[in-house]
Tab-separated table of C-alpha atoms and ligand atoms in Angstrom:
chain	number	residue	atom	x	y	z
U	1	MET	CA	0.000	0.000	0.000
U	2	HIS	CA	1.361	3.385	-0.993
U	3	ILE	CA	0.713	6.442	1.158
U	4	GLU	CA	-0.743	8.908	-1.303
U	5	LYS	CA	-1.163	11.872	0.995
U	6	HIS	CA	0.448	12.235	4.387
U	7	PRO	CA	-1.385	14.450	6.935
U	8	VAL	CA	1.801	16.362	7.780
U	9	LEU	CA	4.096	15.910	4.764
U	10	GLY	CA	1.399	16.318	2.108
U	11	ARG	CA	1.402	14.615	-1.286
U	12	GLN	CA	3.899	11.772	-1.279
U	13	LEU	CA	3.671	9.977	-4.612
U	14	HIS	CA	5.634	11.321	-7.527
U	15	LYS	CA	5.865	10.048	-11.111
U	16	PRO	CA	4.852	6.380	-11.496
U	17	VAL	CA	7.450	3.928	-12.841
U	18	THR	CA	7.472	0.204	-13.463
U	19	ILE	CA	10.058	-1.925	-11.686
U	20	TYR	CA	10.586	-5.669	-12.046
U	21	PHE	CA	11.063	-7.963	-9.070
U	22	ASN	CA	11.873	-11.532	-10.056
U	23	ASP	CA	10.809	-10.535	-13.577
U	24	GLN	CA	7.291	-9.539	-12.437
U	25	PRO	CA	6.222	-5.901	-12.999
U	26	TYR	CA	5.276	-3.699	-10.041
U	27	GLN	CA	4.312	-0.065	-9.772
U	28	ALA	CA	6.558	2.305	-7.888
U	29	TYR	CA	7.050	6.055	-7.776
U	30	THR	CA	10.157	8.129	-8.390
U	31	GLN	CA	12.032	9.111	-5.243
U	32	GLN	CA	10.957	5.912	-3.485
U	33	SER	CA	13.681	3.578	-2.338
U	34	VAL	CA	13.634	0.105	-3.838
U	35	ALA	CA	12.898	-1.389	-0.409
U	36	ALA	CA	9.982	1.004	0.210
U	37	ALA	CA	8.532	0.302	-3.234
U	38	LEU	CA	8.724	-3.453	-2.648
U	39	MET	CA	7.144	-3.136	0.813
U	40	ALA	CA	4.323	-1.068	-0.693
U	41	ASN	CA	3.738	-3.928	-3.132
U	42	GLY	CA	3.598	-6.523	-0.334
U	43	ILE	CA	7.120	-7.920	-0.811
U	44	LYS	CA	8.845	-8.161	2.545
U	45	LYS	CA	11.477	-10.829	1.938
U	46	LEU	CA	14.480	-9.183	0.320
U	47	GLY	CA	16.813	-12.159	0.523
U	48	VAL	CA	18.218	-14.766	2.875
U	49	SER	CA	20.938	-14.586	5.493
U	50	ARG	CA	24.346	-15.850	4.546
U	51	LYS	CA	24.999	-18.319	7.341
U	52	LEU	CA	21.608	-19.543	8.577
U	53	VAL	CA	19.731	-19.002	5.278
U	54	GLN	CA	16.883	-17.209	7.041
U	55	SER	CA	14.632	-14.580	5.497
U	56	ARG	CA	15.949	-11.032	5.564
U	57	GLY	CA	14.054	-7.806	5.111
U	58	LEU	CA	14.120	-4.141	5.935
U	59	PHE	CA	15.744	-3.542	9.325
U	60	CYS	CA	17.441	-0.175	9.878
U	61	SER	CA	16.220	1.487	6.666
U	62	ARG	CA	19.195	3.862	6.667
U	63	GLY	CA	22.125	1.995	5.210
U	64	ARG	CA	23.657	0.647	8.407
U	65	CYS	CA	22.779	-3.023	8.764
U	66	CYS	CA	23.070	-4.588	5.265
U	67	SER	CA	19.862	-6.558	5.849
U	68	CYS	CA	18.340	-5.226	2.640
U	69	TYR	CA	21.001	-6.348	0.174
U	70	MET	CA	19.558	-7.138	-3.237
U	71	THR	CA	20.758	-7.582	-6.788
U	72	ILE	CA	19.739	-4.488	-8.729
U	73	ASP	CA	20.341	-4.123	-12.456
U	74	GLY	CA	22.968	-6.862	-12.352
U	75	GLU	CA	24.911	-5.493	-9.396
U	76	ASP	CA	25.143	-7.773	-6.356
U	77	HIS	CA	24.708	-6.659	-2.754
U	78	VAL	CA	23.145	-3.247	-3.292
U	79	ARG	CA	21.468	-1.680	-0.255
U	80	SER	CA	17.876	-1.442	-1.440
U	81	CYS	CA	16.931	0.974	1.356
U	82	LEU	CA	19.306	3.594	-0.088
U	83	THR	CA	18.689	3.041	-3.792
U	84	GLU	CA	15.972	5.005	-5.564
U	85	VAL	CA	13.760	3.239	-8.085
U	86	GLU	CA	14.193	3.901	-11.781
U	87	GLU	CA	11.991	2.994	-14.734
U	88	GLY	CA	12.553	-0.613	-15.823
U	89	MET	CA	14.815	-1.477	-12.888
U	90	ARG	CA	15.458	-5.238	-12.538
U	91	ILE	CA	15.536	-6.395	-8.930
U	92	TYR	CA	16.271	-9.843	-7.519
U	93	PRO	CA	16.502	-11.043	-3.907
U	94	ASN	CA	19.909	-11.612	-2.398
U	95	MET	CA	20.151	-15.380	-2.106
U	96	ASP	CA	23.886	-15.994	-2.110
U	97	ASP	CA	27.342	-14.618	-1.594
U	98	PRO	CA	28.567	-12.273	-4.304
U	99	GLU	CA	30.811	-13.528	-7.026
U	100	VAL	CA	34.184	-12.147	-6.125
U	101	ARG	CA	36.445	-11.338	-8.998
U	102	ARG	CA	40.122	-11.107	-8.447
U	103	GLU	CA	43.242	-11.252	-10.423
U	104	ILE	CA	45.713	-13.884	-9.434
U	105	ASP	CA	49.378	-13.030	-9.702
U	106	GLU	CA	51.027	-15.591	-11.878
U	107	ASP	CA	54.688	-15.351	-10.972
F	1	FES	S1	17.814	-1.913	5.929
F	1	FES	FE1	19.688	-1.680	6.956
F	1	FES	S2	21.082	-1.194	5.344
F	1	FES	FE2	19.153	-1.247	4.367
């Protein structure tokens, strides 16, 4: 559920955009964070924890806890609470460790 008009802050919804979560389209509004847009669409599970493989969701909502990591437009481990939605954004839950690329010295 989106808050259309807040009693103190006034009109809250800006331009509508379409985002894709697990390849399904959802409506969001510019200036919303990815996490807020997903919550407004009823999606609360943003991934699973690394060690115990338990559901993870929004926790601090200010970029401190890393609970909201998601894969956004092909980039792993993006904090969805700090990332604003964009038209056509592709979002996937964080289900695994990132692929770490490194160059190995061959001496
Ligand atoms: S919810 Fe804590 S960093 Fe995003």
